[in-house]
Structures are given as C-alpha cells and as structure tokens.
Amino acid sequence: MGNCFSNDAGGMSAVGGTAASHANPYDAPNDAVDLFLRSRGYHGLFSQIEISLAAIDLRDRDVLSKSDPMVVIYTKGRDGGLSELGRTEVVLNSLNPKWITKQNITYHFEVVQTLVFRVYDVDTQFHNVEVKMLQLEEQQFLGEATCALSEIVTKSDRLLTLNLEYREELDRPNPHRDRGKLIVHAEESVSSKTAIEMSLRCLDLEYKDLFSKSDPFLVISKLAESGITIPVCKTEVIKNELKPSWKPVYINIQQVGSKDSPLIMECFNFNNNGKHDLIGKIQKSLAELEKLHSSGQGENLFLPTTVGHDSHNKVLKSQLFVDKFTETVQHTFLDYLAGGYELNFMVAVDFTASNGNSRLPDSLHYIDPTGRPNAYQRAIIEVVEVLQFYDSDKRFPAWGFGARPIDGPVSHCFNLNGSSHHCEVEGIQGIMTAYASALQNVSLAGPTLFGPVITNAALNASQSVANGGRKYFVLLIITDGVVTDHQETKDALVKASDLPLSILIVGVGGADFKEMEILDADKGERLESSTGRVASRDIVQFVPFRDVQSYKVDRKHGKRSFPGDEPEAKEEDHRMIFEPFFSSARSQHEMSAMVSALSQVLGSTNNQTPAVQVPMEPPLIAPQSSAMESHDDQSPPQARDQGTARRRHYRGVRQRPWGKWAAEIRDPKKAARVWLGTFETDEAAALAYDEAALRFKGSKAKLNFPERVQGRITELGSLTATSTQQNLPAGASQRVITDHHHPLSDHQYHLQAFPNNVVTPPHDQYAQYFRSGHECISYDLPATLYERERFATQTSETTTSSSSLLPFLPSHQQEDQQHPLGYSMPGFGSSSSSSNPPHLISTDTELLDDLLEELEVEAEEDA
Amino acid sequence: MAANSRTLEIKVISAENLQLDRKPIKKNASVTVRTDTNSQFRTTDMDTEGGAYPRWNETLVLDLPTHSKSITVEVQCKTSSSVRTIGTATIPASDFVGGYVPEGYLHFLSYRLRDHKGERNGIINISVSMEAQKMYAYASSTTWSHSTMGFPAIGNKSFGSGVVTGVPVWYGVYQKDY
C-alpha cells in the first residue's frame, strides 16, 4: 500500500514558523467584528476565556493506589441538558491534581453560561486510551460541581472553589459531603501582537545518514507546565548539510507564552519514513536566544542519552547560532486607521428588472410602508453603519445600474441622486433618500453589468491617489442576479486591482450566485483579464445576504433539513430572552458575517496562504445558525495541516490515475486487505479509512483525523445539544460539531480564520524602494503595511487548493454537493450528516471496479 | 531627431509556477525586458533558489520611447544545453502610463506568461514606475505622434508610491494545542 507515510517530501518544508503563519495568533480577537459590535454598544459582548482546573482532597477510589482523576466539562442548556465541552487529561495517582489541559470558552456577558464539571477516576486499564475515547460510564464517578461562568469571571482573582458533590448521595438524608473541592481558574486569553523573526543555523552537526551528510531540520517546541513539549513550528529540511542555515523562523509571542518561557529546539535528521533521528537539542527562552544573537556566540547542542538507569545529557560539538533576531509588532486594522488612513465608501445598487416591480410587495425593491427595510436597504445600512466611522466626510458616491432613467437608454452606472454631475450623497440618510427617489425615477431594465460601475469606482480611487489622498475605497455592489458581462467585469477588476480599492458584492434574493465565485478569487485562481494581465491581488468578496423573514418561512415548510436544524430551533428560543440585546439575533449575525467579509475585503491579501495552521476553532461570535449558509465544497482545512504547499497524503488512501481516491485497510485479524471503496475526495477516503481503522483497532487505531473522533463521540453524548453549546465554541469537540451541524459557522470560521493573515513575506523587498527616492516620511506606517500587503499573493506558492475562504453559497446547494466533512461514521453511530455516507461494500457497478483495482493493487505489490 | 523618452523602472519581483516541458523548472530562470520600438533590453540575474517560483527583486531601467505601445517580458531558463524561453508576456504601456493614476505611481502588475505555442505557463509579478520625463535624442525611422500619450509634466512620486492598497486586518486562527 502506498501513501501510508504522512511524511513524504511534503513533510520537509517548514511548518508553523513561516512568514505567513506567524501572522495568525491563536485566539486573537477579530478586530473588525469586535469594533463593529462595540460600535453598536455591545461592549465586551464576548471574550475568550481560558479555564484551568485543579482539585484538592479528591476521594480515593482505587484500592492500591490513589485515584487517577480526569475532569469532563459540560455546559448546561436551558432545558437542563448537558453538552460536553472538553476533557482534561488524566492525572495519575493524585488526589490533588492540577490539570494541564485548558478549556477555552467564549464568554457572553448576556447569557448565563452554566458549567458543569464532573470528575472521574479513570481505571488503569484505560490509561493508554486517549482521553476523548473514554466511555464515561465505565469510569468511576468522583463528584460533580456546577457554577456559572460569570461567577468565576466576576471573582477578583478569577478563582472559584467549588465543592464536589456526588449525585446519588444528594437525596440521602446524610449526604457524604466530603468529596473534595474543585478549583476553577478563568483567564482571559491574551493576544500578543509581537512576533519574533529569527534566522538560525547550526555548525558541525553529526552524521546520521549512512552514505551522505545529515538532512537537518529544527523543531521548536514550547514547554508546557507538565514538561510536555508542544511543537510550535518546524523549519524546512536542508538536504545533505552539516552546517545548515534555515530560512527565518517567525514566532508569535502568543504561541510561546512569553519571551522568558523556555523553548526546546530540537535538530532532527530528516528520514523519509517519518522516524527522524534526533541530532541534538537545546533549551533556551526567546530572551536567551536574543542574547545569543547579540553575543554572536554559538550554543552547544546536547543529546539526552540513557546509560542504564541514569540519563544524562551528552554535550555535542554541534553548535546553534542565531544570526538574526528581530522583534516586530503586527499591525492590525486599527493600527492602520491610526496611521491616518480613511475608508471611503461607495455604493452601487442593482436596478435590473429581475428584482421585480418595485411597487409589488414581492419585489426586492419594494419599500414597505411600515418602514421595514427591504433587502437592499438593509444591506446598505449594515455596511455603511460600520464604514461611516472611518469615513470622515460621510459623503458617499452612490450609483445605480441596469435601469433606464426617464427618457434615456439603459444606463449601467447612473447617479442615484438623479444628478448628472455629482454622484455623492450625504450620509446613510442620503443614500436612503437617493435610493428611494431613484426607484421612483427609473424603470428597471437589464442586463446586469458590473463593468461600468467598477470602472467608475476605480476612477474615483485613482483620482484620490492623484490628489495625494490617503484613502482606501470600498465599493459595495448590491445585486440580485448574476453578472452577465463576465469578461468586462474581470477586466475592470484586474485593472483596478492595482488601486486602493476593494469591492464587496452582496447578493440579495434567492438567485443562484454560484457564478459570483469566479469574481471572488478565493479559490486560488487569480483573475485574469482578456489581455493577459493578472489581478495583483484579490479585491473582491462576495456575500449573499438573505432575507431573514423568508428564511423562517422556509423552515416552517420544512424545505431544508440540515442536521443543525434542531439545536438551532432551541437556540432561537434561547435568544429571545435577550431580545433587548439582540433585537434580531439573526440579522445581527448576518451583519457580523458581512463585517467579516468586509474586513476580508479590506485585508484582501493572501488567500493562497501557503502555510495554514490546522486545528482551528469557530469564531468568537456565537455561531448562530442564520439564514445564510455556506458550503465548503473544497477540501477541509485539515487537508492543509502539513502547512505545506502540497496535498496531504492520508493513511490508507491512494489516488487512482484517473483522479479518484481509493481507500483500503488491512484487517489485522485476517491479515487480509479490505477494500473500502473509491471516493471523490481524498478526505472522504481518509475518513472511510479512519472509520474502518476504528472498527478494527478501536482506540489504538492510527487515524487521519484523530481530531474528529472526539467530535463523533461528543455528538453521541450530546444528543441534548442545546443552544449554549453553540455559544461556546471552544473545545475541539465543539469545533467538530460545528463543522457538521452548522455550515454557517463552519464558513464563518473560515472567513475569520484564514483571510487576512497579514502575510509578511520577506517584506524588506520593497523597503529599499521606499528608501530610495520616494520621500514618504509621513507614510511611514502605511508604507510598511503597504509593502507587506502588496503582492502578498504573489509571494505565496499557489499549488494547493489553498484558500478556504469560500464564498457563501445559497443554501439550497448544500444538499447537492458532497461535503467532505459530511460523511458520517457509522462506527460511532452518528447519523447526522447530510451527504451520502461512504459504504464499506460498494454498489454493484462499483464492485467490479473495485475488484479490478484490488487486482491491480496486488500486481503493484508483487512488483 | 529629438524625441520624448521616459525612463522606466521595472522591478522584476517574482514568477509563479513556471514549467518547461510540463515539468516545474528547477532553477536558473531569468527575465529579459524589451521595449517594442527600440531594441533595448535588460536582463536579470538567474534565480538559483526558487525553482518554479523564482524571485529576483531586481530593478531594471529602460528608456521607453513615447510612442512605444508595449514592453515585452520574457522568462528564460538556462538548461544544461541551452537557454530556453519559458514564456512571454506583452505589457501594454497603457497599464502603467496614463490611465487612472498619475505618473510615478508604483504599479504592481502581474501577467500571465504564455509559451511559444500560446499556452499558459505561469505568472510574472513586476512593479513598474515611470521616472521623471526627460528629453532624449533619439533617431528613428518610424513615424509617431506626440499626442498619443499625454501625461502630467510634474510627477510627484511621493504619493504615487505611498498609497495603501491593502488594509491589514488581524485575524486569529482560532487554534489551540490540545
């Protein structure tokens, strides 16, 4: 069987510490969304809390030794149902354990988030079982404690001590109260904007390979409290070299804790079979590394060796040098604004006939006499309300397209205010008035052309540039249909991609916006004009904006039944309580989704992120399922966790020459090969392998997606999934659930997780440009940003399916497409996925195919 | 004959996904920039590290006659036997002269490269800016018109190049090590 090694040449590139990935701090709040919410008065609407746990005086349940405790953390829904958030590790033989695993919870001040902690004594026989695989019924229950998250957060030292109680004894007359105490500590996750760039090199490494020099690479790990090392990043492999000097490594302070926390740097000799030999290691904090750099001296590597029962460190001749050590502060959206730049907002409204007669209530342009805004109005309000804070003059150019002004031919860019000279209107109210009056004055026509509007916007932007303006332009195009002038639009976009302009296209109504994705170059392909010019960067984002009302109607008719439906309904009820805060939770959510898209538009840097970090969690915002749905029909992010530009190879998965992915596994009992079938995507095949592996080997199975198993189990255990669960997108299990049940949040997390990692390619590249000849002192900050931002796309290699910033898709497409994440794992009894599960035995037609493949495989093996 | 000529500063930044005989190239790619009217050309050094994604970051200075309509960018690769052309792109002068922005604006441009059969072969990324204009003695047998490309006489570079076209938005990758 081929491809069983996850470490082929792809494993040789740097991971984690690359320029692109260091710009993604863990748990960093989303500035834009945060600011937006704050602007609406939702101060501290959410914050990320890290819960650490300890216990004292636990009951001893083991006869010969002490208990081996583990805590399972649940949240309690309003209906009393519990849903698991996560588990700690098992601490061996301790009645006063301190658990290392932290639980991240998003704290919502307006929601009572009840947490339940259950402590179990894990039997010795389960000790080599992964924590998430443990069946809790088989474990001994030690006690339970309940508190509200706000109780912890409001304590001055954020430390809450709870008495553990034993459920069954509660009813007894003389409850045994002495079950020990649980100490809960909550800490706000901090984000650090400081990043360190280091160039490392080694001298005099030892030979590890037989016939050649070693192929060294470095793994940098942080040291957790328990002594466990958590890899932070690894460098690329340098072939056949005993004095390697690696490309710069970027480490965010947040990744390692602080400058003084110890880092373990291990130098390995790369081995194709994945068993890399340790050449030597070194333990230094960032501060010490900095000293090493300034002194210019090398530090000897050591190699831990075991002689009998003693282990000691053998100091090697090999040395590590730090050639470069620079500390940089990552700039954020806010820094950018603080640098003096302004956003300038422009709007273009679709007046094509497909919107329907604006006098009829079913028209998208219908202006409700009751004052309820129509889809266009809402989209305008929601985007402008955010942007106006950054636009000082609040004069917005407003255009319409696709309509016939009185006594004229169809215009594809007319001034909304009816004026023939100036297109600007005053404030939101100005846009609204102009929009309403335009509806009276034009007759809807067609077709839908974006080209003229984009050209006009680009003209505005270039004029501002010509006048020395420090403005960044955002064009909002609201449309109900698919653009018909593809090439012209593309040409206009490509031409404008060199300007300080971004375009946010909002789709209203129920049309199929699939084609809009072409413009939204998120899929990795850069826009190309008819003349062969390629867009310098991706300046377009597309978001469908759906009518909340019509969505609800939809649901009542049961038109859509995706797995997330149930919990969602509950959540709705739940949210009603907070009506004052969430006048419309859904539209609120849509807004944040739009803001996300907006900030993505603004960031518009690197979608082809070469090194993407894997396990990600949903965004900070409660992933309320909303009318908008998205669908990731590309490979899930897990596929990229090698952080390389190459596709990941999955265990037990091979690609057929014609592109399909075949999965097979060996039955350990019969030593026979079991054919699992062929799949459209490698993830699907990998999942099928996982499922079979779990069946065969249970907890010892080596999986392609170990992180998903937890989700499966949790899914099982949380049939009572409640609303709060969704409010607490914290644990990994949570993540998986969200992946499965809430396409929206899945998407949203993509939106937020990937987009604008301010990629800092070797960004000095333009510095000299600016130094030489261009006197732009006042442009100091922006200039550097500019250098970074510009051409970030180009610096990345584009071989992967890369971008996961998929645009929103209309919901009805969801069922049609195969969702790689949607495969269920029958082995775990979860049946909640919507797409077709893989089958162990394939259908008749496939059987033949499979047999043929089987034969072929055998032939391969014989050869 | 006296003619207007402009000095063009072309920074060849990088190229992406270059192939030769359908295989990604290993190294030794270089870029030659030509003007269409006079036979001027400049060539970068060879990139030795980037493989199919070479990076040069090299500034080439060319004089562009006013009547020039385009420049040609050609990516070559030195193989063991010869220097072979990987792909070319023709850049219309209108992409960096006139148009939306003032002279001196630092244009970041990307082009699709096509090989001699016209097949797509990678992308080249360059930046182009126009130096201040100067009079230049130039002999040519071709006829031209001065008016085709008007551009402001005063080029203030300081803002042309300092404009931000991307806002860094700070996103977290909500990742934790478990």
PDB file of C-alpha atoms in Angstrom, chain A residues 23-31 50 104 230 330-333 336 341 455 458-459 462 465-466 468 472 498-500 525-526 528 532-534 536-537 596 599-600 602-603 613 615-618 620 730-731 752-753 755-756 758 765-766 769-770 774-775 779 782 785-786 789-791 794-795 797-799, chain B residues 9-11 13-17 49-50 52-55 57-59 89-92 94-96 99-102 104-114 120 122-131 156-178:
ATOM      1  CA  ALA A  23       0.643  36.354  11.479  1.00  0.00           C
ATOM      2  CA  ASN A  24      -2.133  34.225  12.818  1.00  0.00           C
ATOM      3  CA  PRO A  25      -2.078  34.497  16.516  1.00  0.00           C
ATOM      4  CA  TYR A  26      -4.109  31.967  18.329  1.00  0.00           C
ATOM      5  CA  ASP A  27      -7.321  33.239  19.701  1.00  0.00           C
ATOM      6  CA  ALA A  28      -6.733  36.749  18.617  1.00  0.00           C
ATOM      7  CA  PRO A  29      -9.960  38.597  18.646  1.00  0.00           C
ATOM      8  CA  ASN A  30     -11.263  39.741  15.357  1.00  0.00           C
ATOM      9  CA  ASP A  31     -10.680  43.439  15.456  1.00  0.00           C
ATOM     10  CA  GLU A  50      -9.355  30.033  29.282  1.00  0.00           C
ATOM     11  CA  ASN A 104     -11.362  27.708  26.071  1.00  0.00           C
ATOM     12  CA  ILE A 230       4.183  21.329  22.334  1.00  0.00           C
ATOM     13  CA  GLN A 330       1.974  43.026  13.851  1.00  0.00           C
ATOM     14  CA  HIS A 331      -0.180  45.783  12.578  1.00  0.00           C
ATOM     15  CA  THR A 332      -3.864  45.488  12.839  1.00  0.00           C
ATOM     16  CA  PHE A 333      -6.749  47.076  11.134  1.00  0.00           C
ATOM     17  CA  TYR A 336      -3.822  51.113  10.018  1.00  0.00           C
ATOM     18  CA  TYR A 341      -5.914  56.360   6.552  1.00  0.00           C
ATOM     19  CA  THR A 455     -14.579  51.395 -13.720  1.00  0.00           C
ATOM     20  CA  ALA A 458     -11.624  52.787  -9.916  1.00  0.00           C
ATOM     21  CA  LEU A 459     -11.654  56.238 -11.429  1.00  0.00           C
ATOM     22  CA  SER A 462      -7.293  56.837  -8.875  1.00  0.00           C
ATOM     23  CA  VAL A 465      -4.431  58.814  -5.489  1.00  0.00           C
ATOM     24  CA  ALA A 466      -3.618  61.514  -7.991  1.00  0.00           C
ATOM     25  CA  GLY A 468      -2.475  62.615  -2.806  1.00  0.00           C
ATOM     26  CA  TYR A 472      -8.935  53.388   0.801  1.00  0.00           C
ATOM     27  CA  ASP A 498      -3.575  47.992  -8.515  1.00  0.00           C
ATOM     28  CA  LEU A 499      -5.586  50.686  -6.788  1.00  0.00           C
ATOM     29  CA  PRO A 500      -6.562  51.221  -3.175  1.00  0.00           C
ATOM     30  CA  GLU A 525      -7.127  31.286  -9.187  1.00  0.00           C
ATOM     31  CA  ARG A 526      -6.270  34.864  -9.756  1.00  0.00           C
ATOM     32  CA  GLU A 528      -7.129  37.181 -15.473  1.00  0.00           C
ATOM     33  CA  GLY A 532      -3.393  38.506 -20.116  1.00  0.00           C
ATOM     34  CA  ARG A 533      -2.923  40.742 -17.166  1.00  0.00           C
ATOM     35  CA  VAL A 534      -3.497  39.085 -13.849  1.00  0.00           C
ATOM     36  CA  SER A 536      -2.319  41.974  -8.490  1.00  0.00           C
ATOM     37  CA  ARG A 537      -4.437  40.912  -5.559  1.00  0.00           C
ATOM     38  CA  SER A 596     -16.167  39.678   8.375  1.00  0.00           C
ATOM     39  CA  SER A 599     -12.725  43.077   6.656  1.00  0.00           C
ATOM     40  CA  GLN A 600     -11.647  40.345   4.378  1.00  0.00           C
ATOM     41  CA  LEU A 602     -10.125  45.231   3.158  1.00  0.00           C
ATOM     42  CA  GLY A 603      -7.431  42.856   4.037  1.00  0.00           C
ATOM     43  CA  GLN A 613      -2.276  26.207  10.681  1.00  0.00           C
ATOM     44  CA  PRO A 615      -6.820  22.922  14.140  1.00  0.00           C
ATOM     45  CA  MET A 616      -8.997  25.869  14.221  1.00  0.00           C
ATOM     46  CA  GLU A 617     -11.960  26.816  16.173  1.00  0.00           C
ATOM     47  CA  PRO A 618     -15.034  28.645  15.183  1.00  0.00           C
ATOM     48  CA  LEU A 620     -15.621  34.222  18.655  1.00  0.00           C
ATOM     49  CA  ALA A 730     -14.311  26.478  22.426  1.00  0.00           C
ATOM     50  CA  GLY A 731     -13.165  22.939  22.540  1.00  0.00           C
ATOM     51  CA  GLN A 752     -12.145  34.708  10.076  1.00  0.00           C
ATOM     52  CA  ALA A 753      -9.566  32.159  10.419  1.00  0.00           C
ATOM     53  CA  PRO A 755      -8.236  35.568   5.473  1.00  0.00           C
ATOM     54  CA  ASN A 756      -6.014  38.333   6.231  1.00  0.00           C
ATOM     55  CA  VAL A 758      -1.046  39.761   7.168  1.00  0.00           C
ATOM     56  CA  GLN A 765      11.839  43.644  -0.525  1.00  0.00           C
ATOM     57  CA  TYR A 766      10.183  46.909  -1.092  1.00  0.00           C
ATOM     58  CA  TYR A 769      12.163  51.015  -2.896  1.00  0.00           C
ATOM     59  CA  PHE A 770      10.774  53.374  -0.440  1.00  0.00           C
ATOM     60  CA  HIS A 774      10.498  58.256  -2.515  1.00  0.00           C
ATOM     61  CA  GLU A 775      10.239  60.742   0.255  1.00  0.00           C
ATOM     62  CA  TYR A 779       3.695  57.447   5.018  1.00  0.00           C
ATOM     63  CA  PRO A 782       1.160  52.822   5.809  1.00  0.00           C
ATOM     64  CA  LEU A 785       1.937  47.987   5.606  1.00  0.00           C
ATOM     65  CA  TYR A 786       1.741  48.595   2.009  1.00  0.00           C
ATOM     66  CA  GLU A 789       0.259  43.794   1.758  1.00  0.00           C
ATOM     67  CA  ARG A 790       1.107  44.330  -1.766  1.00  0.00           C
ATOM     68  CA  PHE A 791       1.869  41.280  -3.654  1.00  0.00           C
ATOM     69  CA  GLN A 794       2.463  36.659  -5.389  1.00  0.00           C
ATOM     70  CA  THR A 795       4.839  35.642  -2.764  1.00  0.00           C
ATOM     71  CA  GLU A 797       3.051  29.491  -3.888  1.00  0.00           C
ATOM     72  CA  THR A 798      -0.184  28.583  -5.353  1.00  0.00           C
ATOM     73  CA  THR A 799      -0.037  24.905  -5.813  1.00  0.00           C
TER      74      THR A 799
ATOM     75  CA  GLU B   9      11.943  51.450 -13.726  1.00  0.00           C
ATOM     76  CA  ILE B  10      10.828  47.876 -13.815  1.00  0.00           C
ATOM     77  CA  LYS B  11      11.299  45.767 -10.799  1.00  0.00           C
ATOM     78  CA  ILE B  13       9.741  40.654  -8.461  1.00  0.00           C
ATOM     79  CA  SER B  14       8.900  37.053  -8.939  1.00  0.00           C
ATOM     80  CA  ALA B  15       7.258  34.456 -11.092  1.00  0.00           C
ATOM     81  CA  GLU B  16       4.975  31.608 -10.241  1.00  0.00           C
ATOM     82  CA  ASN B  17       4.513  28.109 -11.438  1.00  0.00           C
ATOM     83  CA  GLU B  49      16.844  29.071  -5.285  1.00  0.00           C
ATOM     84  CA  GLY B  50      13.230  29.491  -6.108  1.00  0.00           C
ATOM     85  CA  ALA B  52       9.442  27.044 -10.287  1.00  0.00           C
ATOM     86  CA  TYR B  53       8.736  30.064  -8.091  1.00  0.00           C
ATOM     87  CA  PRO B  54      11.761  32.211  -8.739  1.00  0.00           C
ATOM     88  CA  ARG B  55      12.233  35.547  -7.085  1.00  0.00           C
ATOM     89  CA  ASN B  57      13.608  41.520  -6.859  1.00  0.00           C
ATOM     90  CA  GLU B  58      15.814  43.172  -9.368  1.00  0.00           C
ATOM     91  CA  THR B  59      15.279  46.605 -10.765  1.00  0.00           C
ATOM     92  CA  ALA B  89       4.018  38.491 -21.648  1.00  0.00           C
ATOM     93  CA  THR B  90       3.338  41.671 -23.519  1.00  0.00           C
ATOM     94  CA  ILE B  91       2.564  44.564 -21.262  1.00  0.00           C
ATOM     95  CA  PRO B  92       0.648  47.371 -22.899  1.00  0.00           C
ATOM     96  CA  SER B  94      -1.388  51.836 -21.021  1.00  0.00           C
ATOM     97  CA  ASP B  95      -1.176  49.621 -17.960  1.00  0.00           C
ATOM     98  CA  PHE B  96       1.408  51.885 -16.423  1.00  0.00           C
ATOM     99  CA  GLY B  99      -4.991  55.586 -17.137  1.00  0.00           C
ATOM    100  CA  TYR B 100      -6.250  56.130 -13.659  1.00  0.00           C
ATOM    101  CA  VAL B 101      -3.208  57.211 -11.788  1.00  0.00           C
ATOM    102  CA  PRO B 102      -0.555  59.883 -12.062  1.00  0.00           C
ATOM    103  CA  GLY B 104       5.266  57.948 -10.956  1.00  0.00           C
ATOM    104  CA  TYR B 105       2.697  55.741  -9.355  1.00  0.00           C
ATOM    105  CA  LEU B 106       4.226  52.461  -8.474  1.00  0.00           C
ATOM    106  CA  HIS B 107       2.197  49.914 -10.371  1.00  0.00           C
ATOM    107  CA  PHE B 108       2.156  46.404  -9.188  1.00  0.00           C
ATOM    108  CA  LEU B 109       1.348  44.282 -12.143  1.00  0.00           C
ATOM    109  CA  SER B 110       1.013  40.610 -12.772  1.00  0.00           C
ATOM    110  CA  TYR B 111       0.808  38.928 -16.114  1.00  0.00           C
ATOM    111  CA  ARG B 112       0.051  35.570 -17.467  1.00  0.00           C
ATOM    112  CA  LEU B 113       3.009  34.121 -19.296  1.00  0.00           C
ATOM    113  CA  ARG B 114       2.474  32.187 -22.476  1.00  0.00           C
ATOM    114  CA  ARG B 120      -0.414  29.374 -20.323  1.00  0.00           C
ATOM    115  CA  GLY B 122       2.933  30.692 -15.051  1.00  0.00           C
ATOM    116  CA  ILE B 123       2.556  34.249 -13.904  1.00  0.00           C
ATOM    117  CA  ILE B 124       5.082  37.018 -13.607  1.00  0.00           C
ATOM    118  CA  ASN B 125       4.895  39.746 -10.994  1.00  0.00           C
ATOM    119  CA  ILE B 126       6.557  43.048 -11.607  1.00  0.00           C
ATOM    120  CA  SER B 127       6.301  46.585 -10.431  1.00  0.00           C
ATOM    121  CA  VAL B 128       6.660  49.456 -12.813  1.00  0.00           C
ATOM    122  CA  SER B 129       7.160  53.112 -12.185  1.00  0.00           C
ATOM    123  CA  MET B 130       7.965  55.908 -14.518  1.00  0.00           C
ATOM    124  CA  GLU B 131      10.908  58.130 -13.833  1.00  0.00           C
ATOM    125  CA  ASN B 156       5.135  63.731  -7.674  1.00  0.00           C
ATOM    126  CA  LYS B 157       6.317  60.358  -6.739  1.00  0.00           C
ATOM    127  CA  SER B 158       5.946  60.647  -3.065  1.00  0.00           C
ATOM    128  CA  PHE B 159       2.302  59.951  -3.050  1.00  0.00           C
ATOM    129  CA  GLY B 160       2.135  57.797  -6.048  1.00  0.00           C
ATOM    130  CA  SER B 161       4.002  55.116  -4.328  1.00  0.00           C
ATOM    131  CA  GLY B 162       2.876  55.501  -0.808  1.00  0.00           C
ATOM    132  CA  VAL B 163      -0.700  54.522  -1.272  1.00  0.00           C
ATOM    133  CA  VAL B 164      -2.004  51.637   0.636  1.00  0.00           C
ATOM    134  CA  THR B 165      -3.955  49.163  -1.346  1.00  0.00           C
ATOM    135  CA  GLY B 166      -4.498  46.689   1.392  1.00  0.00           C
ATOM    136  CA  VAL B 167      -5.507  47.003   4.962  1.00  0.00           C
ATOM    137  CA  PRO B 168      -4.063  44.532   7.350  1.00  0.00           C
ATOM    138  CA  VAL B 169      -6.892  43.031   9.233  1.00  0.00           C
ATOM    139  CA  TRP B 170      -5.908  40.996  12.147  1.00  0.00           C
ATOM    140  CA  TYR B 171      -7.467  37.659  12.273  1.00  0.00           C
ATOM    141  CA  GLY B 172      -6.926  34.976  14.730  1.00  0.00           C
ATOM    142  CA  VAL B 173      -6.595  31.476  13.666  1.00  0.00           C
ATOM    143  CA  TYR B 174      -8.503  30.051  16.489  1.00  0.00           C
ATOM    144  CA  GLN B 175      -6.111  27.382  17.184  1.00  0.00           C
ATOM    145  CA  LYS B 176      -5.105  25.790  20.381  1.00  0.00           C
ATOM    146  CA  ASP B 177      -2.904  22.923  21.035  1.00  0.00           C
ATOM    147  CA  TYR B 178      -4.752  20.227  22.780  1.00  0.00           C
TER     148      TYR B 178
END
